[in-house]
Amino acid sequence: SQTIHQWPATLVQPVGSPLSLECTVEGTSNPNLYWYRQAAGRGLQLLFYSVGIGQISSEVPQNLSASRPQDRQFILSSKKLLLSDSGFYLCAWRKGRSGANVLTFGAGSRLTVL
Amino acid sequence: GQSLEQPSEVTAVEGAIVQINCTYQTSGFYGLSWYQQHDGGAPTFLSYNALDGLEETGRFSSFLSRSDSYGYLLLQELQMKDSASYFCAYKRGKLIFGQGTELSVKP
């Protein structure tokens, strides 16, 4: 069966510090991978998605970046965090080349920037 | 443009039926999905409508009318554990989510 792991689960970072959130998927190959952000009490904002190694599409211009160094690994990074980067970050995957709208989410990483 | 609209919150009592509406506006459409998210947790998939009509999965049903750009999620026999946020979403290359409806189930 497929599983998705996301870490760290929570972190508190000062403004201007770097960020690295990691997501890995097991039990499948060539998944489509996604990073979403959710502000408190709000909807899910798509940040990045990837259909393959090294292929990243950015949805929102900001100080975040994403990388996919391996087929089942997706990393969200920032060189210098802003207060507005606080939120709940969710990684998700779905089968590549699938018409289904079924995303499976990781447990999330809750980031607080102080 | 592309957007989805759903009510921000709905309140219902245990055992009742509640309907959460979703209207969308997009230049391309590949089906409407529904997700549930409990407070502090990750969203989980509930239902998907690719074509017009009703899809039933246990106590939950989802309906789609493509001509009206409208869908809804119907929850029957409400239970306290159904208190959560519910999101509609459509796919246009990637999955775009609405702002979510917070459902509160009262005893």
PDB file of C-alpha atoms in Angstrom:
ATOM      1  CA  SER A   1       0.000   0.000   0.000  1.00  0.00           C
ATOM      2  CA  GLN A   2       1.018   3.577  -0.510  1.00  0.00           C
ATOM      3  CA  THR A   3       2.031   5.862   2.319  1.00  0.00           C
ATOM      4  CA  ILE A   4       3.109   9.475   2.485  1.00  0.00           C
ATOM      5  CA  HIS A   5       5.446  10.860   5.108  1.00  0.00           C
ATOM      6  CA  GLN A   6       5.950  14.493   5.913  1.00  0.00           C
ATOM      7  CA  TRP A   7       8.294  16.102   8.426  1.00  0.00           C
ATOM      8  CA  PRO A   8       8.844  17.881  10.655  1.00  0.00           C
ATOM      9  CA  ALA A   9       5.330  17.922  12.102  1.00  0.00           C
ATOM     10  CA  THR A  10       5.764  21.264  13.832  1.00  0.00           C
ATOM     11  CA  LEU A  11       8.421  23.919  13.865  1.00  0.00           C
ATOM     12  CA  VAL A  12       8.921  27.421  15.139  1.00  0.00           C
ATOM     13  CA  GLN A  13      11.367  29.537  13.203  1.00  0.00           C
ATOM     14  CA  PRO A  14      12.555  33.151  13.488  1.00  0.00           C
ATOM     15  CA  VAL A  15      12.013  35.599  10.664  1.00  0.00           C
ATOM     16  CA  GLY A  16      14.863  35.458   8.188  1.00  0.00           C
ATOM     17  CA  SER A  17      15.830  31.870   8.948  1.00  0.00           C
ATOM     18  CA  PRO A  18      15.867  29.114   6.299  1.00  0.00           C
ATOM     19  CA  LEU A  19      13.247  26.403   5.919  1.00  0.00           C
ATOM     20  CA  SER A  20      13.231  22.853   4.664  1.00  0.00           C
ATOM     21  CA  LEU A  21      10.158  20.623   4.728  1.00  0.00           C
ATOM     22  CA  GLU A  22      10.420  17.140   3.348  1.00  0.00           C
ATOM     23  CA  CYS A  23       7.859  14.765   1.918  1.00  0.00           C
ATOM     24  CA  THR A  24       8.315  11.204   0.711  1.00  0.00           C
ATOM     25  CA  VAL A  25       5.896   8.725  -0.812  1.00  0.00           C
ATOM     26  CA  GLU A  26       6.245   4.971  -0.583  1.00  0.00           C
ATOM     27  CA  GLY A  27       4.614   2.166  -2.510  1.00  0.00           C
ATOM     28  CA  THR A  28       4.149   3.898  -5.845  1.00  0.00           C
ATOM     29  CA  SER A  29       6.241   5.215  -8.708  1.00  0.00           C
ATOM     30  CA  ASN A  30       6.105   8.421 -10.728  1.00  0.00           C
ATOM     31  CA  PRO A  31       3.495  10.102  -8.551  1.00  0.00           C
ATOM     32  CA  ASN A  32       2.297  13.659  -9.063  1.00  0.00           C
ATOM     33  CA  LEU A  33       3.365  15.600  -5.981  1.00  0.00           C
ATOM     34  CA  TYR A  34       1.917  18.773  -4.510  1.00  0.00           C
ATOM     35  CA  TRP A  35       2.629  21.335  -1.801  1.00  0.00           C
ATOM     36  CA  TYR A  36      -0.337  23.219  -0.365  1.00  0.00           C
ATOM     37  CA  ARG A  37      -0.454  25.845   2.361  1.00  0.00           C
ATOM     38  CA  GLN A  38      -3.385  26.489   4.636  1.00  0.00           C
ATOM     39  CA  ALA A  39      -3.623  29.630   6.750  1.00  0.00           C
ATOM     40  CA  ALA A  40      -5.672  29.394   9.936  1.00  0.00           C
ATOM     41  CA  GLY A  41      -9.356  28.906   9.139  1.00  0.00           C
ATOM     42  CA  ARG A  42      -8.784  29.213   5.421  1.00  0.00           C
ATOM     43  CA  GLY A  43      -8.743  27.072   2.314  1.00  0.00           C
ATOM     44  CA  LEU A  44      -5.920  25.188   0.675  1.00  0.00           C
ATOM     45  CA  GLN A  45      -3.614  27.241  -1.493  1.00  0.00           C
ATOM     46  CA  LEU A  46      -1.610  25.325  -4.070  1.00  0.00           C
ATOM     47  CA  LEU A  47       2.050  26.344  -3.945  1.00  0.00           C
ATOM     48  CA  PHE A  48       3.911  23.885  -6.177  1.00  0.00           C
ATOM     49  CA  TYR A  49       3.281  20.704  -8.072  1.00  0.00           C
ATOM     50  CA  SER A  50       5.533  18.243  -9.848  1.00  0.00           C
ATOM     51  CA  VAL A  51       4.844  15.575 -12.450  1.00  0.00           C
ATOM     52  CA  GLY A  52       8.382  14.175 -12.443  1.00  0.00           C
ATOM     53  CA  ILE A  53      11.946  14.467 -11.190  1.00  0.00           C
ATOM     54  CA  GLY A  54      13.238  17.994 -11.575  1.00  0.00           C
ATOM     55  CA  GLN A  55       9.885  19.232 -12.948  1.00  0.00           C
ATOM     56  CA  ILE A  56       8.386  21.902 -10.723  1.00  0.00           C
ATOM     57  CA  SER A  57       5.472  24.209 -11.444  1.00  0.00           C
ATOM     58  CA  SER A  58       5.005  27.230  -9.229  1.00  0.00           C
ATOM     59  CA  GLU A  59       1.540  28.564  -8.632  1.00  0.00           C
ATOM     60  CA  VAL A  60       2.203  31.557  -6.412  1.00  0.00           C
ATOM     61  CA  PRO A  61       5.224  33.885  -6.620  1.00  0.00           C
ATOM     62  CA  GLN A  62       6.811  34.124  -3.188  1.00  0.00           C
ATOM     63  CA  ASN A  63       9.991  33.424  -1.307  1.00  0.00           C
ATOM     64  CA  LEU A  64       9.411  29.671  -1.281  1.00  0.00           C
ATOM     65  CA  SER A  65      10.851  27.097  -3.653  1.00  0.00           C
ATOM     66  CA  ALA A  66      10.406  23.405  -4.242  1.00  0.00           C
ATOM     67  CA  SER A  67      12.609  20.634  -5.512  1.00  0.00           C
ATOM     68  CA  ARG A  68      12.136  17.012  -6.493  1.00  0.00           C
ATOM     69  CA  PRO A  69      15.552  15.355  -6.340  1.00  0.00           C
ATOM     70  CA  GLN A  70      14.136  11.825  -6.472  1.00  0.00           C
ATOM     71  CA  ASP A  71      10.967  10.293  -7.891  1.00  0.00           C
ATOM     72  CA  ARG A  72       9.215  10.036  -4.540  1.00  0.00           C
ATOM     73  CA  GLN A  73      10.764  12.957  -2.674  1.00  0.00           C
ATOM     74  CA  PHE A  74       9.456  16.504  -2.639  1.00  0.00           C
ATOM     75  CA  ILE A  75      11.103  19.312  -0.672  1.00  0.00           C
ATOM     76  CA  LEU A  76       9.800  22.775   0.169  1.00  0.00           C
ATOM     77  CA  SER A  77      12.415  25.378   1.008  1.00  0.00           C
ATOM     78  CA  SER A  78      12.973  28.987   1.816  1.00  0.00           C
ATOM     79  CA  LYS A  79      16.199  30.937   2.219  1.00  0.00           C
ATOM     80  CA  LYS A  80      14.635  33.598   4.442  1.00  0.00           C
ATOM     81  CA  LEU A  81      11.289  33.130   6.141  1.00  0.00           C
ATOM     82  CA  LEU A  82       8.718  35.901   6.444  1.00  0.00           C
ATOM     83  CA  LEU A  83       6.032  36.259   9.099  1.00  0.00           C
ATOM     84  CA  SER A  84       3.449  35.618   6.396  1.00  0.00           C
ATOM     85  CA  ASP A  85       4.948  32.171   5.754  1.00  0.00           C
ATOM     86  CA  SER A  86       3.330  30.850   8.924  1.00  0.00           C
ATOM     87  CA  GLY A  87       0.740  28.197   8.222  1.00  0.00           C
ATOM     88  CA  PHE A  88      -0.042  24.542   7.818  1.00  0.00           C
ATOM     89  CA  TYR A  89       1.903  22.999   4.952  1.00  0.00           C
ATOM     90  CA  LEU A  90       0.508  19.891   3.342  1.00  0.00           C
ATOM     91  CA  CYS A  91       2.192  17.570   0.910  1.00  0.00           C
ATOM     92  CA  ALA A  92      -0.005  15.400  -1.274  1.00  0.00           C
ATOM     93  CA  TRP A  93       0.307  12.872  -4.068  1.00  0.00           C
ATOM     94  CA  ARG A  94      -1.815  11.245  -6.709  1.00  0.00           C
ATOM     95  CA  LYS A  95      -1.121   8.684  -9.380  1.00  0.00           C
ATOM     96  CA  GLY A  96       0.483  10.182 -12.431  1.00  0.00           C
ATOM     97  CA  ARG A  97      -1.518  10.294 -15.659  1.00  0.00           C
ATOM     98  CA  SER A  98      -4.639   9.498 -13.733  1.00  0.00           C
ATOM     99  CA  GLY A  99      -7.945  11.153 -14.408  1.00  0.00           C
ATOM    100  CA  ALA A 100      -9.001  10.726 -10.814  1.00  0.00           C
ATOM    101  CA  ASN A 101      -9.154  13.726  -8.532  1.00  0.00           C
ATOM    102  CA  VAL A 102      -8.056  11.727  -5.516  1.00  0.00           C
ATOM    103  CA  LEU A 103      -5.247  13.347  -3.599  1.00  0.00           C
ATOM    104  CA  THR A 104      -3.726  11.665  -0.578  1.00  0.00           C
ATOM    105  CA  PHE A 105      -2.318  14.114   1.925  1.00  0.00           C
ATOM    106  CA  GLY A 106       0.468  13.823   4.444  1.00  0.00           C
ATOM    107  CA  ALA A 107      -0.150  14.694   8.068  1.00  0.00           C
ATOM    108  CA  GLY A 108       1.108  18.241   7.534  1.00  0.00           C
ATOM    109  CA  SER A 109       3.809  20.501   8.925  1.00  0.00           C
ATOM    110  CA  ARG A 110       2.704  23.378  11.110  1.00  0.00           C
ATOM    111  CA  LEU A 111       5.089  26.315  10.756  1.00  0.00           C
ATOM    112  CA  THR A 112       5.122  29.329  13.048  1.00  0.00           C
ATOM    113  CA  VAL A 113       7.395  32.190  12.087  1.00  0.00           C
ATOM    114  CA  LEU A 114       8.154  34.616  14.931  1.00  0.00           C
TER     115      LEU A 114
ATOM    116  CA  GLY B   1     -11.302  33.300 -14.072  1.00  0.00           C
ATOM    117  CA  GLN B   2     -11.337  30.225 -11.929  1.00  0.00           C
ATOM    118  CA  SER B   3     -13.067  30.000  -8.572  1.00  0.00           C
ATOM    119  CA  LEU B   4     -15.157  27.879  -6.280  1.00  0.00           C
ATOM    120  CA  GLU B   5     -17.687  29.238  -3.818  1.00  0.00           C
ATOM    121  CA  GLN B   6     -19.116  27.475  -0.814  1.00  0.00           C
ATOM    122  CA  PRO B   7     -20.704  28.703   2.429  1.00  0.00           C
ATOM    123  CA  SER B   8     -18.207  29.446   5.174  1.00  0.00           C
ATOM    124  CA  GLU B   9     -20.126  27.626   7.889  1.00  0.00           C
ATOM    125  CA  VAL B  10     -23.158  25.430   8.451  1.00  0.00           C
ATOM    126  CA  THR B  11     -24.715  24.212  11.697  1.00  0.00           C
ATOM    127  CA  ALA B  12     -26.977  21.188  12.070  1.00  0.00           C
ATOM    128  CA  VAL B  13     -28.149  18.807  14.774  1.00  0.00           C
ATOM    129  CA  GLU B  14     -27.242  15.200  15.277  1.00  0.00           C
ATOM    130  CA  GLY B  15     -29.329  12.848  13.153  1.00  0.00           C
ATOM    131  CA  ALA B  16     -30.315  15.540  10.665  1.00  0.00           C
ATOM    132  CA  ILE B  17     -29.459  15.938   6.981  1.00  0.00           C
ATOM    133  CA  VAL B  18     -27.279  18.781   5.749  1.00  0.00           C
ATOM    134  CA  GLN B  19     -26.380  19.947   2.262  1.00  0.00           C
ATOM    135  CA  ILE B  20     -23.202  21.876   1.468  1.00  0.00           C
ATOM    136  CA  ASN B  21     -23.328  23.684  -1.850  1.00  0.00           C
ATOM    137  CA  CYS B  22     -20.485  24.516  -4.183  1.00  0.00           C
ATOM    138  CA  THR B  23     -20.603  26.680  -7.279  1.00  0.00           C
ATOM    139  CA  TYR B  24     -17.662  26.959  -9.582  1.00  0.00           C
ATOM    140  CA  GLN B  25     -16.406  29.049 -12.422  1.00  0.00           C
ATOM    141  CA  THR B  26     -13.734  27.721 -14.703  1.00  0.00           C
ATOM    142  CA  SER B  27     -12.928  27.652 -18.383  1.00  0.00           C
ATOM    143  CA  GLY B  28     -12.235  23.921 -18.239  1.00  0.00           C
ATOM    144  CA  PHE B  29     -13.770  21.299 -16.043  1.00  0.00           C
ATOM    145  CA  TYR B  30     -12.784  17.742 -15.210  1.00  0.00           C
ATOM    146  CA  GLY B  31     -15.041  16.824 -12.323  1.00  0.00           C
ATOM    147  CA  LEU B  32     -15.765  17.945  -8.782  1.00  0.00           C
ATOM    148  CA  SER B  33     -14.304  16.361  -5.659  1.00  0.00           C
ATOM    149  CA  TRP B  34     -15.106  16.661  -1.976  1.00  0.00           C
ATOM    150  CA  TYR B  35     -12.689  16.431   0.926  1.00  0.00           C
ATOM    151  CA  GLN B  36     -13.157  16.372   4.675  1.00  0.00           C
ATOM    152  CA  GLN B  37     -10.721  17.894   7.145  1.00  0.00           C
ATOM    153  CA  HIS B  38     -10.972  17.571  10.887  1.00  0.00           C
ATOM    154  CA  ASP B  39      -9.437  20.320  12.977  1.00  0.00           C
ATOM    155  CA  GLY B  40      -5.652  20.043  12.913  1.00  0.00           C
ATOM    156  CA  GLY B  41      -5.674  17.095  10.547  1.00  0.00           C
ATOM    157  CA  ALA B  42      -5.050  16.464   6.882  1.00  0.00           C
ATOM    158  CA  PRO B  43      -7.833  16.549   4.281  1.00  0.00           C
ATOM    159  CA  THR B  44      -9.198  13.162   3.241  1.00  0.00           C
ATOM    160  CA  PHE B  45     -11.015  12.320   0.030  1.00  0.00           C
ATOM    161  CA  LEU B  46     -14.764  11.774   0.271  1.00  0.00           C
ATOM    162  CA  SER B  47     -16.318  11.728  -3.173  1.00  0.00           C
ATOM    163  CA  TYR B  48     -15.861  12.552  -6.849  1.00  0.00           C
ATOM    164  CA  ASN B  49     -18.327  13.419  -9.619  1.00  0.00           C
ATOM    165  CA  ALA B  50     -17.060  13.351 -13.178  1.00  0.00           C
ATOM    166  CA  LEU B  51     -20.532  13.376 -14.707  1.00  0.00           C
ATOM    167  CA  ASP B  52     -23.908  14.870 -13.812  1.00  0.00           C
ATOM    168  CA  GLY B  53     -25.913  13.109 -11.165  1.00  0.00           C
ATOM    169  CA  LEU B  54     -25.661  11.672  -7.718  1.00  0.00           C
ATOM    170  CA  GLU B  55     -22.872   9.547  -6.282  1.00  0.00           C
ATOM    171  CA  GLU B  56     -23.603   7.774  -3.013  1.00  0.00           C
ATOM    172  CA  THR B  57     -21.079   6.490  -0.521  1.00  0.00           C
ATOM    173  CA  GLY B  58     -22.714   5.384   2.687  1.00  0.00           C
ATOM    174  CA  ARG B  59     -24.130   8.368   4.570  1.00  0.00           C
ATOM    175  CA  PHE B  60     -22.490  10.787   2.142  1.00  0.00           C
ATOM    176  CA  SER B  61     -23.721  11.651  -1.336  1.00  0.00           C
ATOM    177  CA  SER B  62     -22.417  14.134  -3.852  1.00  0.00           C
ATOM    178  CA  PHE B  63     -24.268  15.706  -6.741  1.00  0.00           C
ATOM    179  CA  LEU B  64     -23.079  17.534  -9.846  1.00  0.00           C
ATOM    180  CA  SER B  65     -24.828  19.612 -12.487  1.00  0.00           C
ATOM    181  CA  ARG B  66     -22.322  20.750 -15.089  1.00  0.00           C
ATOM    182  CA  SER B  67     -24.873  22.902 -16.919  1.00  0.00           C
ATOM    183  CA  ASP B  68     -25.432  24.873 -13.692  1.00  0.00           C
ATOM    184  CA  SER B  69     -21.751  24.787 -12.617  1.00  0.00           C
ATOM    185  CA  TYR B  70     -23.033  23.536  -9.300  1.00  0.00           C
ATOM    186  CA  GLY B  71     -22.564  20.647  -6.960  1.00  0.00           C
ATOM    187  CA  TYR B  72     -23.362  19.697  -3.421  1.00  0.00           C
ATOM    188  CA  LEU B  73     -22.369  17.295  -0.695  1.00  0.00           C
ATOM    189  CA  LEU B  74     -25.214  15.705   1.240  1.00  0.00           C
ATOM    190  CA  LEU B  75     -24.579  14.271   4.677  1.00  0.00           C
ATOM    191  CA  GLN B  76     -27.297  12.122   6.215  1.00  0.00           C
ATOM    192  CA  GLU B  77     -27.826  10.851   9.737  1.00  0.00           C
ATOM    193  CA  LEU B  78     -25.368  13.394  11.039  1.00  0.00           C
ATOM    194  CA  GLN B  79     -23.045  12.330  13.796  1.00  0.00           C
ATOM    195  CA  MET B  80     -20.913  14.440  16.111  1.00  0.00           C
ATOM    196  CA  LYS B  81     -17.800  13.121  14.385  1.00  0.00           C
ATOM    197  CA  ASP B  82     -18.991  14.751  11.139  1.00  0.00           C
ATOM    198  CA  SER B  83     -18.056  18.140  12.611  1.00  0.00           C
ATOM    199  CA  ALA B  84     -15.248  19.190  10.294  1.00  0.00           C
ATOM    200  CA  SER B  85     -14.438  21.404   7.335  1.00  0.00           C
ATOM    201  CA  TYR B  86     -15.584  20.276   3.909  1.00  0.00           C
ATOM    202  CA  PHE B  87     -13.918  21.387   0.702  1.00  0.00           C
ATOM    203  CA  CYS B  88     -15.041  21.127  -2.873  1.00  0.00           C
ATOM    204  CA  ALA B  89     -12.309  21.013  -5.488  1.00  0.00           C
ATOM    205  CA  TYR B  90     -11.951  20.772  -9.233  1.00  0.00           C
ATOM    206  CA  LYS B  91      -9.067  19.664 -11.382  1.00  0.00           C
ATOM    207  CA  ARG B  92      -7.542  21.783 -14.058  1.00  0.00           C
ATOM    208  CA  GLY B  93      -4.165  20.145 -14.412  1.00  0.00           C
ATOM    209  CA  LYS B  94      -3.867  20.436 -10.655  1.00  0.00           C
ATOM    210  CA  LEU B  95      -6.512  20.320  -7.940  1.00  0.00           C
ATOM    211  CA  ILE B  96      -7.944  23.704  -6.926  1.00  0.00           C
ATOM    212  CA  PHE B  97      -9.816  23.883  -3.621  1.00  0.00           C
ATOM    213  CA  GLY B  98     -12.612  26.099  -2.389  1.00  0.00           C
ATOM    214  CA  GLN B  99     -12.286  27.976   0.901  1.00  0.00           C
ATOM    215  CA  GLY B 100     -14.118  25.281   2.808  1.00  0.00           C
ATOM    216  CA  THR B 101     -17.339  25.000   4.809  1.00  0.00           C
ATOM    217  CA  GLU B 102     -17.077  24.462   8.538  1.00  0.00           C
ATOM    218  CA  LEU B 103     -19.819  22.086   9.661  1.00  0.00           C
ATOM    219  CA  SER B 104     -20.782  22.069  13.320  1.00  0.00           C
ATOM    220  CA  VAL B 105     -22.977  19.221  14.489  1.00  0.00           C
ATOM    221  CA  LYS B 106     -24.851  19.943  17.721  1.00  0.00           C
ATOM    222  CA  PRO B 107     -26.377  17.352  20.054  1.00  0.00           C
TER     223      PRO B 107
END
